Amino acid sequence: HSFLSCIGMEFSDFHGVMISSVVPGLNFTLMRMVQTYFHKTPAFVSSQLNCGIDISYSPVSALGADRIANATAAYAAYGGPVITVDFGTATTFGVVNEKGCFVGGAIAPGIQTSADALINRTSALKSFTFETPKSAIADNTADALQSGALYGFTGLTDGILKRLLAEMPGSTVVATGGLCEVIASLSEYVHQVDKLLTLQGVKRIYQLNF
């Protein structure tokens, strides 16, 4: 409410609410929050809605809402074939073919998740910033962690993208997520960066259905 007040809006200004959630245990709380404050029943992104793309996944219900939203927005913006890579809690890759069908992808550990696990399990290592390393050869621990994390995950990203592009040649590769700009600047295969890709997908799915 405080945030909306700062930008001159009220709960009553909203026509509807759509939620992209990959934590089912929170869905009831999110739904009640929206019902209480917005007086709306929220819609949840899912494969059962019209997403502007077809989905070939087994089972379809296991495909995460974030991956659906990314694929929807990427296909709408760039056509197909298109590959999305989302640097979030996990690093997720999604592939939409030229006919507008989501045909699968890959899921790898997230860079922040992996770095946190490494630091938490190794008392001698400290936190570091996710910035482009000055050099791959680091002369101190913080820079060594930075080099390993950024170059390591760029290698992971490009290794997977190389294989995906071999199977889906001619694809546009679109990166999103918190660290997309840093990784994209080091990647050989990322063509576009769109930090709002997931939100654009959520909006498009809402517009297609309501």
Tab-separated table of C-alpha atoms in Angstrom:
chain	number	residue	atom	x	y	z
A	1	HIS	CA	0.000	0.000	0.000
A	2	SER	CA	2.872	2.347	0.805
A	3	PHE	CA	4.518	1.584	-2.524
A	4	LEU	CA	1.319	2.230	-4.472
A	5	SER	CA	0.787	5.475	-2.571
A	6	CYS	CA	4.257	6.659	-3.599
A	7	ILE	CA	3.358	6.282	-7.282
A	8	GLY	CA	-0.135	7.705	-6.924
A	9	MET	CA	-2.123	4.471	-7.243
A	10	GLU	CA	-4.656	2.587	-5.158
A	11	PHE	CA	-5.694	-1.058	-4.973
A	12	SER	CA	-8.908	-0.131	-6.774
A	13	ASP	CA	-6.951	1.002	-9.856
A	14	PHE	CA	-6.128	-2.582	-10.820
A	15	HIS	CA	-8.273	-4.520	-13.282
A	16	GLY	CA	-6.890	-7.878	-12.241
A	17	VAL	CA	-3.934	-9.759	-10.822
A	18	MET	CA	-1.898	-12.581	-12.325
A	19	ILE	CA	0.731	-14.486	-10.363
A	20	SER	CA	3.695	-16.494	-11.602
A	21	SER	CA	4.639	-18.806	-8.747
A	22	VAL	CA	6.943	-21.806	-8.523
A	23	VAL	CA	6.370	-22.264	-4.775
A	24	PRO	CA	2.973	-23.995	-4.450
A	25	GLY	CA	3.055	-23.680	-0.669
A	26	LEU	CA	2.750	-19.891	-0.976
A	27	ASN	CA	-0.092	-19.855	-3.485
A	28	PHE	CA	-2.887	-19.862	-0.920
A	29	THR	CA	-1.277	-16.984	1.005
A	30	LEU	CA	-0.770	-14.989	-2.192
A	31	MET	CA	-4.351	-15.624	-3.261
A	32	ARG	CA	-5.755	-14.481	0.099
A	33	MET	CA	-3.538	-11.390	0.053
A	34	VAL	CA	-4.893	-10.383	-3.364
A	35	GLN	CA	-8.476	-11.125	-2.351
A	36	THR	CA	-8.114	-9.110	0.845
A	37	TYR	CA	-6.421	-6.005	-0.535
A	38	PHE	CA	-7.275	-5.915	-4.241
A	39	HIS	CA	-10.728	-7.541	-3.907
A	40	LYS	CA	-9.865	-9.695	-6.904
A	41	THR	CA	-9.405	-13.415	-7.371
A	42	PRO	CA	-5.939	-13.768	-8.889
A	43	ALA	CA	-5.113	-15.952	-11.875
A	44	PHE	CA	-2.012	-18.139	-11.778
A	45	VAL	CA	0.208	-18.709	-14.809
A	46	SER	CA	-0.174	-22.323	-15.905
A	47	SER	CA	-0.133	-24.504	-18.987
A	48	GLN	CA	-3.934	-24.746	-18.795
A	49	LEU	CA	-4.272	-21.117	-19.920
A	50	ASN	CA	-3.892	-19.731	-23.425
A	51	CYS	CA	-0.213	-18.779	-23.431
A	52	GLY	CA	0.143	-17.933	-27.099
A	53	ILE	CA	2.333	-21.001	-27.597
A	54	ASP	CA	1.852	-24.760	-27.644
A	55	ILE	CA	3.637	-26.846	-25.020
A	56	SER	CA	5.254	-30.234	-25.548
A	57	TYR	CA	6.466	-31.295	-22.102
A	58	SER	CA	5.959	-34.386	-19.941
A	59	PRO	CA	4.011	-33.945	-17.814
A	60	VAL	CA	2.811	-30.517	-18.921
A	61	SER	CA	1.843	-29.668	-15.324
A	62	ALA	CA	5.506	-29.941	-14.274
A	63	LEU	CA	6.590	-26.997	-16.430
A	64	GLY	CA	7.314	-24.021	-14.162
A	65	ALA	CA	5.261	-20.841	-14.484
A	66	ASP	CA	8.414	-18.775	-14.954
A	67	ARG	CA	9.531	-20.902	-17.915
A	68	ILE	CA	6.067	-20.617	-19.466
A	69	ALA	CA	6.094	-16.828	-19.059
A	70	ASN	CA	9.599	-16.533	-20.517
A	71	ALA	CA	8.700	-18.660	-23.531
A	72	THR	CA	5.491	-16.705	-24.116
A	73	ALA	CA	7.231	-13.327	-24.061
A	74	ALA	CA	10.224	-14.452	-26.111
A	75	TYR	CA	8.104	-15.982	-28.878
A	76	ALA	CA	5.862	-12.902	-28.985
A	77	ALA	CA	8.861	-10.570	-29.255
A	78	TYR	CA	11.270	-12.542	-31.432
A	79	GLY	CA	9.280	-15.314	-33.094
A	80	GLY	CA	10.712	-18.789	-33.367
A	81	PRO	CA	12.939	-20.557	-32.987
A	82	VAL	CA	13.958	-18.833	-29.784
A	83	ILE	CA	15.864	-19.920	-26.678
A	84	THR	CA	15.478	-18.293	-23.276
A	85	VAL	CA	18.008	-18.478	-20.449
A	86	ASP	CA	16.907	-17.205	-17.042
A	87	PHE	CA	19.520	-16.583	-14.350
A	88	GLY	CA	17.456	-17.016	-11.195
A	89	THR	CA	17.468	-19.425	-8.246
A	90	ALA	CA	18.089	-21.999	-10.953
A	91	THR	CA	19.506	-21.313	-14.405
A	92	THR	CA	16.715	-22.395	-16.732
A	93	PHE	CA	16.810	-22.792	-20.504
A	94	GLY	CA	13.679	-22.964	-22.654
A	95	VAL	CA	13.332	-23.693	-26.363
A	96	VAL	CA	10.419	-22.652	-28.587
A	97	ASN	CA	10.519	-23.923	-32.163
A	98	GLU	CA	9.601	-22.071	-35.347
A	99	LYS	CA	5.973	-23.263	-35.048
A	100	GLY	CA	5.571	-21.671	-31.617
A	101	CYS	CA	5.786	-24.864	-29.575
A	102	PHE	CA	7.762	-25.064	-26.346
A	103	VAL	CA	9.722	-28.285	-26.831
A	104	GLY	CA	11.834	-28.401	-23.677
A	105	GLY	CA	15.196	-27.139	-22.465
A	106	ALA	CA	17.546	-27.605	-19.544
A	107	ILE	CA	17.827	-26.697	-15.861
A	108	ALA	CA	21.151	-26.019	-14.122
A	109	PRO	CA	22.061	-24.669	-10.657
A	110	GLY	CA	21.703	-20.924	-10.175
A	111	ILE	CA	24.854	-18.847	-9.856
A	112	GLN	CA	23.776	-17.094	-6.640
A	113	THR	CA	22.495	-20.367	-5.155
A	114	SER	CA	25.772	-22.123	-5.920
A	115	ALA	CA	27.910	-19.273	-4.603
A	116	ASP	CA	25.912	-19.112	-1.366
A	117	ALA	CA	26.281	-22.867	-0.857
A	118	LEU	CA	30.042	-22.663	-1.426
A	119	ILE	CA	30.504	-19.758	0.991
A	120	ASN	CA	28.234	-21.258	3.667
A	121	ARG	CA	30.073	-24.596	3.574
A	122	THR	CA	33.582	-23.112	3.573
A	123	SER	CA	34.286	-20.848	6.527
A	124	ALA	CA	37.466	-19.414	5.012
A	125	LEU	CA	35.592	-18.028	1.995
A	126	LYS	CA	33.772	-14.721	2.125
A	127	SER	CA	31.049	-13.181	0.000
A	128	PHE	CA	31.935	-11.320	-3.177
A	129	THR	CA	30.323	-9.121	-5.792
A	130	PHE	CA	29.053	-10.481	-9.102
A	131	GLU	CA	30.955	-8.243	-11.482
A	132	THR	CA	33.049	-8.959	-14.555
A	133	PRO	CA	36.448	-10.130	-13.227
A	134	LYS	CA	39.487	-7.968	-13.900
A	135	SER	CA	41.428	-11.092	-14.782
A	136	ALA	CA	40.847	-14.840	-14.884
A	137	ILE	CA	44.047	-15.259	-12.844
A	138	ALA	CA	43.151	-13.831	-9.430
A	139	ASP	CA	45.701	-12.958	-6.762
A	140	ASN	CA	43.259	-12.859	-3.825
A	141	THR	CA	40.374	-14.969	-2.556
A	142	ALA	CA	37.537	-12.563	-3.338
A	143	ASP	CA	38.676	-12.107	-6.940
A	144	ALA	CA	39.294	-15.852	-7.265
A	145	LEU	CA	35.707	-16.528	-6.246
A	146	GLN	CA	34.516	-13.871	-8.666
A	147	SER	CA	36.562	-15.342	-11.513
A	148	GLY	CA	35.428	-18.889	-10.802
A	149	ALA	CA	31.776	-17.968	-10.464
A	150	LEU	CA	31.433	-15.630	-13.435
A	151	TYR	CA	33.678	-17.448	-15.911
A	152	GLY	CA	32.504	-20.812	-14.628
A	153	PHE	CA	28.823	-20.033	-15.116
A	154	THR	CA	29.482	-18.345	-18.434
A	155	GLY	CA	31.152	-21.583	-19.515
A	156	LEU	CA	28.170	-23.574	-18.229
A	157	THR	CA	25.758	-21.257	-20.020
A	158	ASP	CA	27.623	-21.312	-23.317
A	159	GLY	CA	28.193	-25.058	-23.137
A	160	ILE	CA	24.467	-25.718	-22.837
A	161	LEU	CA	23.542	-23.042	-25.395
A	162	LYS	CA	25.993	-24.512	-27.908
A	163	ARG	CA	24.238	-27.881	-27.657
A	164	LEU	CA	20.750	-26.352	-27.780
A	165	LEU	CA	21.661	-24.297	-30.850
A	166	ALA	CA	23.040	-27.407	-32.546
A	167	GLU	CA	19.631	-29.042	-32.083
A	168	MET	CA	17.618	-25.878	-32.830
A	169	PRO	CA	19.768	-23.903	-35.303
A	170	GLY	CA	18.895	-20.330	-36.133
A	171	SER	CA	17.461	-19.615	-32.693
A	172	THR	CA	17.578	-16.177	-31.111
A	173	VAL	CA	18.971	-16.476	-27.579
A	174	VAL	CA	17.368	-14.167	-24.996
A	175	ALA	CA	18.749	-13.798	-21.469
A	176	THR	CA	16.845	-12.583	-18.424
A	177	GLY	CA	17.135	-12.723	-14.634
A	178	GLY	CA	19.191	-10.902	-12.054
A	179	LEU	CA	22.651	-11.542	-13.478
A	180	CYS	CA	21.742	-11.676	-17.161
A	181	GLU	CA	23.656	-8.545	-18.115
A	182	VAL	CA	26.925	-9.695	-16.535
A	183	ILE	CA	26.799	-13.197	-18.032
A	184	ALA	CA	25.585	-11.914	-21.409
A	185	SER	CA	28.557	-9.584	-21.658
A	186	LEU	CA	30.874	-12.616	-21.396
A	187	SER	CA	28.797	-15.080	-23.415
A	188	GLU	CA	29.430	-16.035	-27.031
A	189	TYR	CA	25.853	-17.086	-27.680
A	190	VAL	CA	23.468	-14.650	-25.968
A	191	HIS	CA	21.941	-12.322	-28.572
A	192	GLN	CA	19.465	-10.285	-26.528
A	193	VAL	CA	19.100	-9.198	-22.889
A	194	ASP	CA	15.638	-8.480	-21.486
A	195	LYS	CA	15.433	-8.121	-17.712
A	196	LEU	CA	11.628	-7.781	-17.873
A	197	LEU	CA	11.024	-10.868	-20.020
A	198	THR	CA	9.210	-12.878	-17.329
A	199	LEU	CA	6.941	-9.981	-16.367
A	200	GLN	CA	6.151	-9.306	-20.012
A	201	GLY	CA	5.169	-12.955	-20.377
A	202	VAL	CA	2.902	-12.797	-17.335
A	203	LYS	CA	1.231	-9.678	-18.734
A	204	ARG	CA	0.746	-11.244	-22.159
A	205	ILE	CA	-0.816	-14.397	-20.705
A	206	TYR	CA	-3.208	-12.240	-18.694
A	207	GLN	CA	-4.163	-10.262	-21.809
A	208	LEU	CA	-4.735	-13.459	-23.799
A	209	ASN	CA	-7.115	-14.864	-21.193
A	210	PHE	CA	-8.944	-12.034	-19.433
